[in-house]
């Protein structure tokens, strides 16, 4: 049994992680950690402000305990120091991933990180080195990679109905979030490329293979925020196959994959975000007409947790996952360099 705790009572932990964790009997839920004043605030704040913010965090944690049990740990480090916890799920804002993942590894805990793993390759490589030294598991939670719809689409392409692939297009974006969302805060690791953009790079590399490279990249800004709000890129492999990607977090909603072939095209609209049980579909257009096919439903969060389980238990899985994390960090770095 792997005893896992959560660093910070976040929405995704409550809404997605814990329901999926209930379906994985190899794990037991140990509880959630709420930050101390010193852990939460990097600058001096009034006692009133600190009490208000940390009070809301505790209210969230109480909801976790009410509905899922587990302990409330007074401080992130208190959880990491606990002998009752083997692993941690870390859904903090991206700029805090390195600090708390490194500390978790120092306490001998396996680490399940929300995406992006870290904002830069240097930090990612340092965490991988620390995990290797202690034989600990690391996992980056890009859930969509486990969805069976990807295999079904690949099979349709390989069947040859749309001919030879000429171009892939991947688009992922959503309307502006509420005021105060960390995605729009540079100090917390905000920015579209670190959020929705990472998904598009990940899928682009899956479509093109191990030799995929980012060959064009663009980040777009507005005067209102100091982070990129939307962007685009082109990826290519050694054969010249191409993926055009676009992303944004001040956009109309899109979550699309289009495969344009010599004889037709394939389109699907929930390629990155299909929730558990949702039945996606793909539209196939050729000279013979248009056909809509259902794709498999799936539970990608559960599968992501099971992947983490395998990394905890098996050295070969851990080593392979280090490479997967490093690959994504390389693609992100390529994008950052080209879009300066």
PDB file of C-alpha atoms in Angstrom, residues 25-324:
ATOM      1  CA  UNK A  25      -6.854   0.385  -4.122  1.00  0.00           C
ATOM      2  CA  UNK A  26      -3.046   0.269  -4.172  1.00  0.00           C
ATOM      3  CA  UNK A  27      -3.075   3.750  -2.589  1.00  0.00           C
ATOM      4  CA  UNK A  28      -4.329   4.969   0.756  1.00  0.00           C
ATOM      5  CA  UNK A  29      -5.092   8.641   1.285  1.00  0.00           C
ATOM      6  CA  UNK A  30      -3.162  10.046   4.233  1.00  0.00           C
ATOM      7  CA  UNK A  31      -4.394  13.628   4.254  1.00  0.00           C
ATOM      8  CA  UNK A  32      -3.825  17.171   3.039  1.00  0.00           C
ATOM      9  CA  UNK A  33      -1.302  19.780   4.143  1.00  0.00           C
ATOM     10  CA  UNK A  34      -2.166  23.432   4.688  1.00  0.00           C
ATOM     11  CA  UNK A  35       0.646  25.966   4.568  1.00  0.00           C
ATOM     12  CA  UNK A  36       2.039  27.768   7.556  1.00  0.00           C
ATOM     13  CA  UNK A  37       2.302  31.553   7.342  1.00  0.00           C
ATOM     14  CA  UNK A  38       6.028  31.249   6.549  1.00  0.00           C
ATOM     15  CA  UNK A  39       5.413  28.704   3.800  1.00  0.00           C
ATOM     16  CA  UNK A  40       2.626  30.689   2.138  1.00  0.00           C
ATOM     17  CA  UNK A  41       3.909  34.261   2.244  1.00  0.00           C
ATOM     18  CA  UNK A  42       7.243  35.332   0.777  1.00  0.00           C
ATOM     19  CA  UNK A  43       6.857  38.908   2.021  1.00  0.00           C
ATOM     20  CA  UNK A  44       5.678  40.572   5.199  1.00  0.00           C
ATOM     21  CA  UNK A  45       1.881  40.744   5.478  1.00  0.00           C
ATOM     22  CA  UNK A  46      -0.482  41.805   8.200  1.00  0.00           C
ATOM     23  CA  UNK A  47      -1.797  39.259  10.658  1.00  0.00           C
ATOM     24  CA  UNK A  48      -5.329  39.987   9.438  1.00  0.00           C
ATOM     25  CA  UNK A  49      -4.495  39.254   5.810  1.00  0.00           C
ATOM     26  CA  UNK A  50      -2.583  36.101   6.704  1.00  0.00           C
ATOM     27  CA  UNK A  51      -5.401  34.855   8.902  1.00  0.00           C
ATOM     28  CA  UNK A  52      -7.998  35.457   6.183  1.00  0.00           C
ATOM     29  CA  UNK A  53      -6.076  33.631   3.451  1.00  0.00           C
ATOM     30  CA  UNK A  54      -4.905  30.736   5.579  1.00  0.00           C
ATOM     31  CA  UNK A  55      -8.371  30.466   7.095  1.00  0.00           C
ATOM     32  CA  UNK A  56      -9.820  29.832   3.646  1.00  0.00           C
ATOM     33  CA  UNK A  57      -7.182  27.161   3.039  1.00  0.00           C
ATOM     34  CA  UNK A  58      -8.165  25.426   6.258  1.00  0.00           C
ATOM     35  CA  UNK A  59     -11.854  25.566   5.290  1.00  0.00           C
ATOM     36  CA  UNK A  60     -10.964  23.788   2.051  1.00  0.00           C
ATOM     37  CA  UNK A  61      -8.925  21.228   3.959  1.00  0.00           C
ATOM     38  CA  UNK A  62     -11.875  20.562   6.269  1.00  0.00           C
ATOM     39  CA  UNK A  63     -13.973  19.738   3.202  1.00  0.00           C
ATOM     40  CA  UNK A  64     -11.282  17.277   2.129  1.00  0.00           C
ATOM     41  CA  UNK A  65     -11.424  15.598   5.539  1.00  0.00           C
ATOM     42  CA  UNK A  66     -15.211  15.618   5.666  1.00  0.00           C
ATOM     43  CA  UNK A  67     -15.590  13.878   2.307  1.00  0.00           C
ATOM     44  CA  UNK A  68     -12.421  11.806   2.005  1.00  0.00           C
ATOM     45  CA  UNK A  69     -11.058  11.392   5.523  1.00  0.00           C
ATOM     46  CA  UNK A  70      -7.349  11.716   6.127  1.00  0.00           C
ATOM     47  CA  UNK A  71      -5.395  14.038   8.392  1.00  0.00           C
ATOM     48  CA  UNK A  72      -4.924  17.796   8.089  1.00  0.00           C
ATOM     49  CA  UNK A  73      -1.191  18.501   8.353  1.00  0.00           C
ATOM     50  CA  UNK A  74      -0.211  21.875   9.796  1.00  0.00           C
ATOM     51  CA  UNK A  75       2.404  22.840   7.220  1.00  0.00           C
ATOM     52  CA  UNK A  76       3.713  21.350   3.991  1.00  0.00           C
ATOM     53  CA  UNK A  77       6.968  20.344   5.645  1.00  0.00           C
ATOM     54  CA  UNK A  78       5.090  18.662   8.474  1.00  0.00           C
ATOM     55  CA  UNK A  79       3.563  16.308   5.912  1.00  0.00           C
ATOM     56  CA  UNK A  80       6.917  15.683   4.253  1.00  0.00           C
ATOM     57  CA  UNK A  81       8.472  14.826   7.614  1.00  0.00           C
ATOM     58  CA  UNK A  82       5.685  12.397   8.495  1.00  0.00           C
ATOM     59  CA  UNK A  83       6.522   8.698   8.542  1.00  0.00           C
ATOM     60  CA  UNK A  84       2.869   8.040   7.698  1.00  0.00           C
ATOM     61  CA  UNK A  85       3.324   9.379   4.151  1.00  0.00           C
ATOM     62  CA  UNK A  86       5.214   7.609   1.335  1.00  0.00           C
ATOM     63  CA  UNK A  87       4.363   9.897  -1.587  1.00  0.00           C
ATOM     64  CA  UNK A  88       2.912  13.336  -2.278  1.00  0.00           C
ATOM     65  CA  UNK A  89       0.659  14.810  -4.929  1.00  0.00           C
ATOM     66  CA  UNK A  90       1.776  18.378  -5.560  1.00  0.00           C
ATOM     67  CA  UNK A  91      -0.763  20.662  -7.349  1.00  0.00           C
ATOM     68  CA  UNK A  92       0.840  23.993  -6.382  1.00  0.00           C
ATOM     69  CA  UNK A  93       1.416  26.787  -8.947  1.00  0.00           C
ATOM     70  CA  UNK A  94       4.330  25.968 -11.309  1.00  0.00           C
ATOM     71  CA  UNK A  95       6.880  28.331  -9.741  1.00  0.00           C
ATOM     72  CA  UNK A  96       6.577  26.410  -6.455  1.00  0.00           C
ATOM     73  CA  UNK A  97       7.008  22.935  -7.949  1.00  0.00           C
ATOM     74  CA  UNK A  98      10.794  22.830  -7.779  1.00  0.00           C
ATOM     75  CA  UNK A  99      11.048  24.054  -4.185  1.00  0.00           C
ATOM     76  CA  UNK A 100       8.559  21.594  -2.738  1.00  0.00           C
ATOM     77  CA  UNK A 101       9.372  18.650  -4.977  1.00  0.00           C
ATOM     78  CA  UNK A 102      13.058  18.989  -4.064  1.00  0.00           C
ATOM     79  CA  UNK A 103      12.180  19.111  -0.379  1.00  0.00           C
ATOM     80  CA  UNK A 104       9.856  16.109  -0.747  1.00  0.00           C
ATOM     81  CA  UNK A 105      12.624  14.100  -2.389  1.00  0.00           C
ATOM     82  CA  UNK A 106      15.004  15.087   0.423  1.00  0.00           C
ATOM     83  CA  UNK A 107      12.544  13.517   2.863  1.00  0.00           C
ATOM     84  CA  UNK A 108      12.437  10.340   0.764  1.00  0.00           C
ATOM     85  CA  UNK A 109       8.963  10.855  -0.708  1.00  0.00           C
ATOM     86  CA  UNK A 110       7.876   9.882  -4.220  1.00  0.00           C
ATOM     87  CA  UNK A 111       6.495  12.921  -6.088  1.00  0.00           C
ATOM     88  CA  UNK A 112       3.456  13.210  -8.372  1.00  0.00           C
ATOM     89  CA  UNK A 113       3.588  16.739  -9.859  1.00  0.00           C
ATOM     90  CA  UNK A 114       0.879  18.562 -11.711  1.00  0.00           C
ATOM     91  CA  UNK A 115       1.972  19.870 -15.090  1.00  0.00           C
ATOM     92  CA  UNK A 116       4.124  21.673 -15.971  1.00  0.00           C
ATOM     93  CA  UNK A 117       6.769  19.710 -14.100  1.00  0.00           C
ATOM     94  CA  UNK A 118       8.881  22.850 -13.658  1.00  0.00           C
ATOM     95  CA  UNK A 119       9.067  26.149 -15.568  1.00  0.00           C
ATOM     96  CA  UNK A 120      12.558  25.378 -16.914  1.00  0.00           C
ATOM     97  CA  UNK A 121      14.720  22.432 -17.948  1.00  0.00           C
ATOM     98  CA  UNK A 122      17.467  23.155 -15.398  1.00  0.00           C
ATOM     99  CA  UNK A 123      15.067  22.655 -12.497  1.00  0.00           C
ATOM    100  CA  UNK A 124      13.594  19.539 -14.095  1.00  0.00           C
ATOM    101  CA  UNK A 125      17.007  17.949 -14.538  1.00  0.00           C
ATOM    102  CA  UNK A 126      17.966  18.748 -10.950  1.00  0.00           C
ATOM    103  CA  UNK A 127      14.826  17.026  -9.641  1.00  0.00           C
ATOM    104  CA  UNK A 128      15.482  14.001 -11.854  1.00  0.00           C
ATOM    105  CA  UNK A 129      19.044  13.759 -10.550  1.00  0.00           C
ATOM    106  CA  UNK A 130      17.814  13.963  -6.942  1.00  0.00           C
ATOM    107  CA  UNK A 131      15.168  11.296  -7.564  1.00  0.00           C
ATOM    108  CA  UNK A 132      17.676   8.976  -9.217  1.00  0.00           C
ATOM    109  CA  UNK A 133      20.033   9.321  -6.276  1.00  0.00           C
ATOM    110  CA  UNK A 134      17.339   8.162  -3.847  1.00  0.00           C
ATOM    111  CA  UNK A 135      15.527   5.703  -6.189  1.00  0.00           C
ATOM    112  CA  UNK A 136      12.318   7.741  -5.981  1.00  0.00           C
ATOM    113  CA  UNK A 137       9.507   8.090  -8.480  1.00  0.00           C
ATOM    114  CA  UNK A 138       8.648  11.285 -10.346  1.00  0.00           C
ATOM    115  CA  UNK A 139       5.569  11.798 -12.497  1.00  0.00           C
ATOM    116  CA  UNK A 140       4.213  14.753 -14.495  1.00  0.00           C
ATOM    117  CA  UNK A 141       0.430  14.726 -14.756  1.00  0.00           C
ATOM    118  CA  UNK A 142      -0.332  15.116 -18.458  1.00  0.00           C
ATOM    119  CA  UNK A 143      -3.360  12.849 -18.252  1.00  0.00           C
ATOM    120  CA  UNK A 144      -4.473  12.954 -21.887  1.00  0.00           C
ATOM    121  CA  UNK A 145      -1.527  10.810 -23.026  1.00  0.00           C
ATOM    122  CA  UNK A 146      -3.233   7.779 -21.465  1.00  0.00           C
ATOM    123  CA  UNK A 147      -6.568   8.184 -23.298  1.00  0.00           C
ATOM    124  CA  UNK A 148      -7.531   5.313 -25.580  1.00  0.00           C
ATOM    125  CA  UNK A 149      -8.890   7.762 -28.169  1.00  0.00           C
ATOM    126  CA  UNK A 150      -5.300   8.494 -29.244  1.00  0.00           C
ATOM    127  CA  UNK A 151      -4.757   4.856 -30.216  1.00  0.00           C
ATOM    128  CA  UNK A 152      -8.090   4.772 -32.055  1.00  0.00           C
ATOM    129  CA  UNK A 153      -7.194   7.878 -34.080  1.00  0.00           C
ATOM    130  CA  UNK A 154      -3.760   6.456 -34.869  1.00  0.00           C
ATOM    131  CA  UNK A 155      -5.364   3.242 -36.120  1.00  0.00           C
ATOM    132  CA  UNK A 156      -7.709   5.255 -38.364  1.00  0.00           C
ATOM    133  CA  UNK A 157      -4.751   7.142 -39.858  1.00  0.00           C
ATOM    134  CA  UNK A 158      -2.810   3.928 -40.411  1.00  0.00           C
ATOM    135  CA  UNK A 159      -5.820   2.370 -42.114  1.00  0.00           C
ATOM    136  CA  UNK A 160      -5.138   4.794 -44.962  1.00  0.00           C
ATOM    137  CA  UNK A 161      -8.597   6.221 -45.498  1.00  0.00           C
ATOM    138  CA  UNK A 162      -7.378   9.838 -45.483  1.00  0.00           C
ATOM    139  CA  UNK A 163      -4.237   8.983 -47.431  1.00  0.00           C
ATOM    140  CA  UNK A 164      -0.797  10.237 -46.466  1.00  0.00           C
ATOM    141  CA  UNK A 165      -0.727  12.784 -43.661  1.00  0.00           C
ATOM    142  CA  UNK A 166       0.181  16.256 -44.913  1.00  0.00           C
ATOM    143  CA  UNK A 167      -0.324  18.250 -41.717  1.00  0.00           C
ATOM    144  CA  UNK A 168      -1.408  18.015 -38.068  1.00  0.00           C
ATOM    145  CA  UNK A 169      -3.053  20.948 -36.291  1.00  0.00           C
ATOM    146  CA  UNK A 170      -3.450  21.076 -32.507  1.00  0.00           C
ATOM    147  CA  UNK A 171      -5.349  23.895 -30.763  1.00  0.00           C
ATOM    148  CA  UNK A 172      -6.017  24.299 -27.064  1.00  0.00           C
ATOM    149  CA  UNK A 173      -7.358  27.410 -25.389  1.00  0.00           C
ATOM    150  CA  UNK A 174     -10.008  28.656 -23.003  1.00  0.00           C
ATOM    151  CA  UNK A 175     -11.654  31.923 -21.867  1.00  0.00           C
ATOM    152  CA  UNK A 176     -10.001  34.114 -19.245  1.00  0.00           C
ATOM    153  CA  UNK A 177     -10.166  32.707 -15.730  1.00  0.00           C
ATOM    154  CA  UNK A 178     -11.266  34.567 -12.604  1.00  0.00           C
ATOM    155  CA  UNK A 179      -9.226  37.450 -11.208  1.00  0.00           C
ATOM    156  CA  UNK A 180      -6.348  36.252  -9.068  1.00  0.00           C
ATOM    157  CA  UNK A 181      -5.821  32.981 -10.937  1.00  0.00           C
ATOM    158  CA  UNK A 182      -2.143  32.000 -10.721  1.00  0.00           C
ATOM    159  CA  UNK A 183      -1.989  31.475 -14.497  1.00  0.00           C
ATOM    160  CA  UNK A 184      -1.833  35.258 -14.963  1.00  0.00           C
ATOM    161  CA  UNK A 185       0.842  35.825 -12.312  1.00  0.00           C
ATOM    162  CA  UNK A 186       4.454  35.668 -13.501  1.00  0.00           C
ATOM    163  CA  UNK A 187       5.833  35.184  -9.984  1.00  0.00           C
ATOM    164  CA  UNK A 188       3.786  31.992  -9.615  1.00  0.00           C
ATOM    165  CA  UNK A 189       4.847  30.552 -12.962  1.00  0.00           C
ATOM    166  CA  UNK A 190       1.942  31.888 -14.980  1.00  0.00           C
ATOM    167  CA  UNK A 191       1.742  32.110 -18.752  1.00  0.00           C
ATOM    168  CA  UNK A 192      -0.069  30.284 -21.520  1.00  0.00           C
ATOM    169  CA  UNK A 193       2.919  28.229 -22.678  1.00  0.00           C
ATOM    170  CA  UNK A 194       3.374  26.787 -19.181  1.00  0.00           C
ATOM    171  CA  UNK A 195      -0.321  25.964 -18.931  1.00  0.00           C
ATOM    172  CA  UNK A 196      -2.304  25.058 -22.054  1.00  0.00           C
ATOM    173  CA  UNK A 197       0.721  25.399 -24.351  1.00  0.00           C
ATOM    174  CA  UNK A 198       2.490  22.486 -22.719  1.00  0.00           C
ATOM    175  CA  UNK A 199      -0.331  20.172 -23.763  1.00  0.00           C
ATOM    176  CA  UNK A 200       0.076  21.113 -27.403  1.00  0.00           C
ATOM    177  CA  UNK A 201       3.843  20.532 -27.347  1.00  0.00           C
ATOM    178  CA  UNK A 202       3.295  17.162 -25.680  1.00  0.00           C
ATOM    179  CA  UNK A 203       0.751  16.006 -28.247  1.00  0.00           C
ATOM    180  CA  UNK A 204       2.841  17.374 -31.113  1.00  0.00           C
ATOM    181  CA  UNK A 205       5.793  15.256 -29.992  1.00  0.00           C
ATOM    182  CA  UNK A 206       3.563  12.194 -29.686  1.00  0.00           C
ATOM    183  CA  UNK A 207       2.355  12.683 -33.256  1.00  0.00           C
ATOM    184  CA  UNK A 208       5.821  13.277 -34.727  1.00  0.00           C
ATOM    185  CA  UNK A 209       7.945  10.867 -32.695  1.00  0.00           C
ATOM    186  CA  UNK A 210      11.211  11.057 -30.781  1.00  0.00           C
ATOM    187  CA  UNK A 211      12.986  13.321 -33.287  1.00  0.00           C
ATOM    188  CA  UNK A 212      10.402  16.114 -33.115  1.00  0.00           C
ATOM    189  CA  UNK A 213      11.747  19.646 -32.737  1.00  0.00           C
ATOM    190  CA  UNK A 214      10.197  23.066 -32.261  1.00  0.00           C
ATOM    191  CA  UNK A 215      11.244  25.106 -35.310  1.00  0.00           C
ATOM    192  CA  UNK A 216       9.080  28.215 -34.835  1.00  0.00           C
ATOM    193  CA  UNK A 217       7.605  29.684 -31.662  1.00  0.00           C
ATOM    194  CA  UNK A 218       5.700  32.834 -30.753  1.00  0.00           C
ATOM    195  CA  UNK A 219       4.400  34.172 -27.433  1.00  0.00           C
ATOM    196  CA  UNK A 220       1.824  36.969 -27.458  1.00  0.00           C
ATOM    197  CA  UNK A 221       1.264  39.506 -24.692  1.00  0.00           C
ATOM    198  CA  UNK A 222      -1.146  42.303 -23.806  1.00  0.00           C
ATOM    199  CA  UNK A 223      -0.566  45.382 -21.636  1.00  0.00           C
ATOM    200  CA  UNK A 224      -2.851  43.992 -18.940  1.00  0.00           C
ATOM    201  CA  UNK A 225      -0.629  41.071 -17.853  1.00  0.00           C
ATOM    202  CA  UNK A 226       3.105  40.372 -17.638  1.00  0.00           C
ATOM    203  CA  UNK A 227       2.695  36.797 -18.896  1.00  0.00           C
ATOM    204  CA  UNK A 228       2.020  35.440 -22.376  1.00  0.00           C
ATOM    205  CA  UNK A 229      -1.720  35.063 -22.991  1.00  0.00           C
ATOM    206  CA  UNK A 230      -1.569  33.081 -26.219  1.00  0.00           C
ATOM    207  CA  UNK A 231       0.913  31.707 -28.704  1.00  0.00           C
ATOM    208  CA  UNK A 232       1.731  29.396 -31.566  1.00  0.00           C
ATOM    209  CA  UNK A 233       4.464  27.117 -32.821  1.00  0.00           C
ATOM    210  CA  UNK A 234       5.515  24.734 -35.564  1.00  0.00           C
ATOM    211  CA  UNK A 235       7.079  21.357 -34.864  1.00  0.00           C
ATOM    212  CA  UNK A 236       8.828  19.065 -37.337  1.00  0.00           C
ATOM    213  CA  UNK A 237      10.495  15.655 -37.325  1.00  0.00           C
ATOM    214  CA  UNK A 238      13.391  14.270 -39.359  1.00  0.00           C
ATOM    215  CA  UNK A 239      11.035  13.307 -42.216  1.00  0.00           C
ATOM    216  CA  UNK A 240       9.606  16.802 -42.510  1.00  0.00           C
ATOM    217  CA  UNK A 241       6.214  15.914 -41.005  1.00  0.00           C
ATOM    218  CA  UNK A 242       4.692  19.025 -39.452  1.00  0.00           C
ATOM    219  CA  UNK A 243       2.452  19.957 -36.525  1.00  0.00           C
ATOM    220  CA  UNK A 244       1.042  23.469 -36.229  1.00  0.00           C
ATOM    221  CA  UNK A 245       0.043  24.313 -32.679  1.00  0.00           C
ATOM    222  CA  UNK A 246      -1.848  27.211 -31.113  1.00  0.00           C
ATOM    223  CA  UNK A 247      -2.879  27.873 -27.531  1.00  0.00           C
ATOM    224  CA  UNK A 248      -4.247  30.581 -25.289  1.00  0.00           C
ATOM    225  CA  UNK A 249      -5.880  31.428 -21.982  1.00  0.00           C
ATOM    226  CA  UNK A 250      -7.865  34.451 -23.142  1.00  0.00           C
ATOM    227  CA  UNK A 251      -9.506  32.672 -26.076  1.00  0.00           C
ATOM    228  CA  UNK A 252     -12.714  31.024 -27.143  1.00  0.00           C
ATOM    229  CA  UNK A 253     -12.608  27.388 -26.078  1.00  0.00           C
ATOM    230  CA  UNK A 254     -10.862  24.949 -28.407  1.00  0.00           C
ATOM    231  CA  UNK A 255      -9.386  21.532 -27.715  1.00  0.00           C
ATOM    232  CA  UNK A 256      -8.949  20.249 -31.255  1.00  0.00           C
ATOM    233  CA  UNK A 257      -6.875  17.880 -33.330  1.00  0.00           C
ATOM    234  CA  UNK A 258      -7.091  17.992 -37.125  1.00  0.00           C
ATOM    235  CA  UNK A 259      -5.237  15.512 -39.315  1.00  0.00           C
ATOM    236  CA  UNK A 260      -5.132  16.641 -42.946  1.00  0.00           C
ATOM    237  CA  UNK A 261      -4.316  13.920 -45.421  1.00  0.00           C
ATOM    238  CA  UNK A 262      -3.906  13.536 -49.175  1.00  0.00           C
ATOM    239  CA  UNK A 263      -7.398  11.980 -49.469  1.00  0.00           C
ATOM    240  CA  UNK A 264      -9.291  13.472 -46.558  1.00  0.00           C
ATOM    241  CA  UNK A 265      -9.168  14.686 -42.978  1.00  0.00           C
ATOM    242  CA  UNK A 266      -9.926  13.703 -39.381  1.00  0.00           C
ATOM    243  CA  UNK A 267     -11.187  16.114 -36.742  1.00  0.00           C
ATOM    244  CA  UNK A 268     -11.916  15.711 -33.045  1.00  0.00           C
ATOM    245  CA  UNK A 269     -12.762  18.342 -30.441  1.00  0.00           C
ATOM    246  CA  UNK A 270     -11.888  16.915 -27.005  1.00  0.00           C
ATOM    247  CA  UNK A 271      -8.426  15.534 -27.630  1.00  0.00           C
ATOM    248  CA  UNK A 272      -6.799  16.854 -24.433  1.00  0.00           C
ATOM    249  CA  UNK A 273      -9.555  17.227 -21.848  1.00  0.00           C
ATOM    250  CA  UNK A 274     -12.068  14.371 -22.182  1.00  0.00           C
ATOM    251  CA  UNK A 275     -13.284  13.665 -18.612  1.00  0.00           C
ATOM    252  CA  UNK A 276     -13.897  10.220 -17.167  1.00  0.00           C
ATOM    253  CA  UNK A 277     -16.745   8.453 -18.945  1.00  0.00           C
ATOM    254  CA  UNK A 278     -17.087  11.029 -21.730  1.00  0.00           C
ATOM    255  CA  UNK A 279     -17.489   9.481 -25.188  1.00  0.00           C
ATOM    256  CA  UNK A 280     -15.533  11.574 -27.719  1.00  0.00           C
ATOM    257  CA  UNK A 281     -15.944  11.279 -31.468  1.00  0.00           C
ATOM    258  CA  UNK A 282     -14.025  11.972 -34.648  1.00  0.00           C
ATOM    259  CA  UNK A 283     -15.305  13.275 -37.958  1.00  0.00           C
ATOM    260  CA  UNK A 284     -13.750  11.724 -41.047  1.00  0.00           C
ATOM    261  CA  UNK A 285     -14.136  13.582 -44.339  1.00  0.00           C
ATOM    262  CA  UNK A 286     -13.176  12.140 -47.710  1.00  0.00           C
ATOM    263  CA  UNK A 287     -14.391  12.446 -51.299  1.00  0.00           C
ATOM    264  CA  UNK A 288     -16.942   9.738 -50.459  1.00  0.00           C
ATOM    265  CA  UNK A 289     -18.551  11.885 -47.785  1.00  0.00           C
ATOM    266  CA  UNK A 290     -18.499  12.562 -44.061  1.00  0.00           C
ATOM    267  CA  UNK A 291     -18.574   9.991 -41.288  1.00  0.00           C
ATOM    268  CA  UNK A 292     -18.703  10.424 -37.509  1.00  0.00           C
ATOM    269  CA  UNK A 293     -17.203   7.649 -35.389  1.00  0.00           C
ATOM    270  CA  UNK A 294     -17.379   7.300 -31.640  1.00  0.00           C
ATOM    271  CA  UNK A 295     -14.079   7.036 -29.819  1.00  0.00           C
ATOM    272  CA  UNK A 296     -13.505   5.123 -26.565  1.00  0.00           C
ATOM    273  CA  UNK A 297     -14.430   6.625 -23.207  1.00  0.00           C
ATOM    274  CA  UNK A 298     -11.681   6.519 -20.611  1.00  0.00           C
ATOM    275  CA  UNK A 299     -10.538   7.651 -17.160  1.00  0.00           C
ATOM    276  CA  UNK A 300      -7.192   9.348 -17.699  1.00  0.00           C
ATOM    277  CA  UNK A 301      -6.646  10.626 -14.168  1.00  0.00           C
ATOM    278  CA  UNK A 302      -6.964   7.097 -12.836  1.00  0.00           C
ATOM    279  CA  UNK A 303      -4.533   5.861 -15.486  1.00  0.00           C
ATOM    280  CA  UNK A 304      -2.083   8.625 -14.600  1.00  0.00           C
ATOM    281  CA  UNK A 305      -2.205   7.588 -10.943  1.00  0.00           C
ATOM    282  CA  UNK A 306      -1.630   3.963 -11.963  1.00  0.00           C
ATOM    283  CA  UNK A 307       1.397   5.057 -13.977  1.00  0.00           C
ATOM    284  CA  UNK A 308       2.745   6.740 -10.844  1.00  0.00           C
ATOM    285  CA  UNK A 309       2.114   3.502  -8.925  1.00  0.00           C
ATOM    286  CA  UNK A 310       4.177   1.604 -11.469  1.00  0.00           C
ATOM    287  CA  UNK A 311       6.995   4.140 -11.139  1.00  0.00           C
ATOM    288  CA  UNK A 312       6.976   3.757  -7.366  1.00  0.00           C
ATOM    289  CA  UNK A 313       7.146  -0.030  -7.606  1.00  0.00           C
ATOM    290  CA  UNK A 314       9.436  -0.663 -10.571  1.00  0.00           C
ATOM    291  CA  UNK A 315      12.866   0.782 -11.321  1.00  0.00           C
ATOM    292  CA  UNK A 316      12.416   0.325 -15.091  1.00  0.00           C
ATOM    293  CA  UNK A 317       9.223   2.391 -15.016  1.00  0.00           C
ATOM    294  CA  UNK A 318      10.947   5.097 -12.966  1.00  0.00           C
ATOM    295  CA  UNK A 319      13.860   5.304 -15.382  1.00  0.00           C
ATOM    296  CA  UNK A 320      11.556   5.503 -18.403  1.00  0.00           C
ATOM    297  CA  UNK A 321       9.465   8.219 -16.776  1.00  0.00           C
ATOM    298  CA  UNK A 322      12.565  10.311 -16.037  1.00  0.00           C
ATOM    299  CA  UNK A 323      13.187  10.308 -19.812  1.00  0.00           C
ATOM    300  CA  UNK A 324       9.585  11.311 -20.539  1.00  0.00           C
TER     301      UNK A 324
END
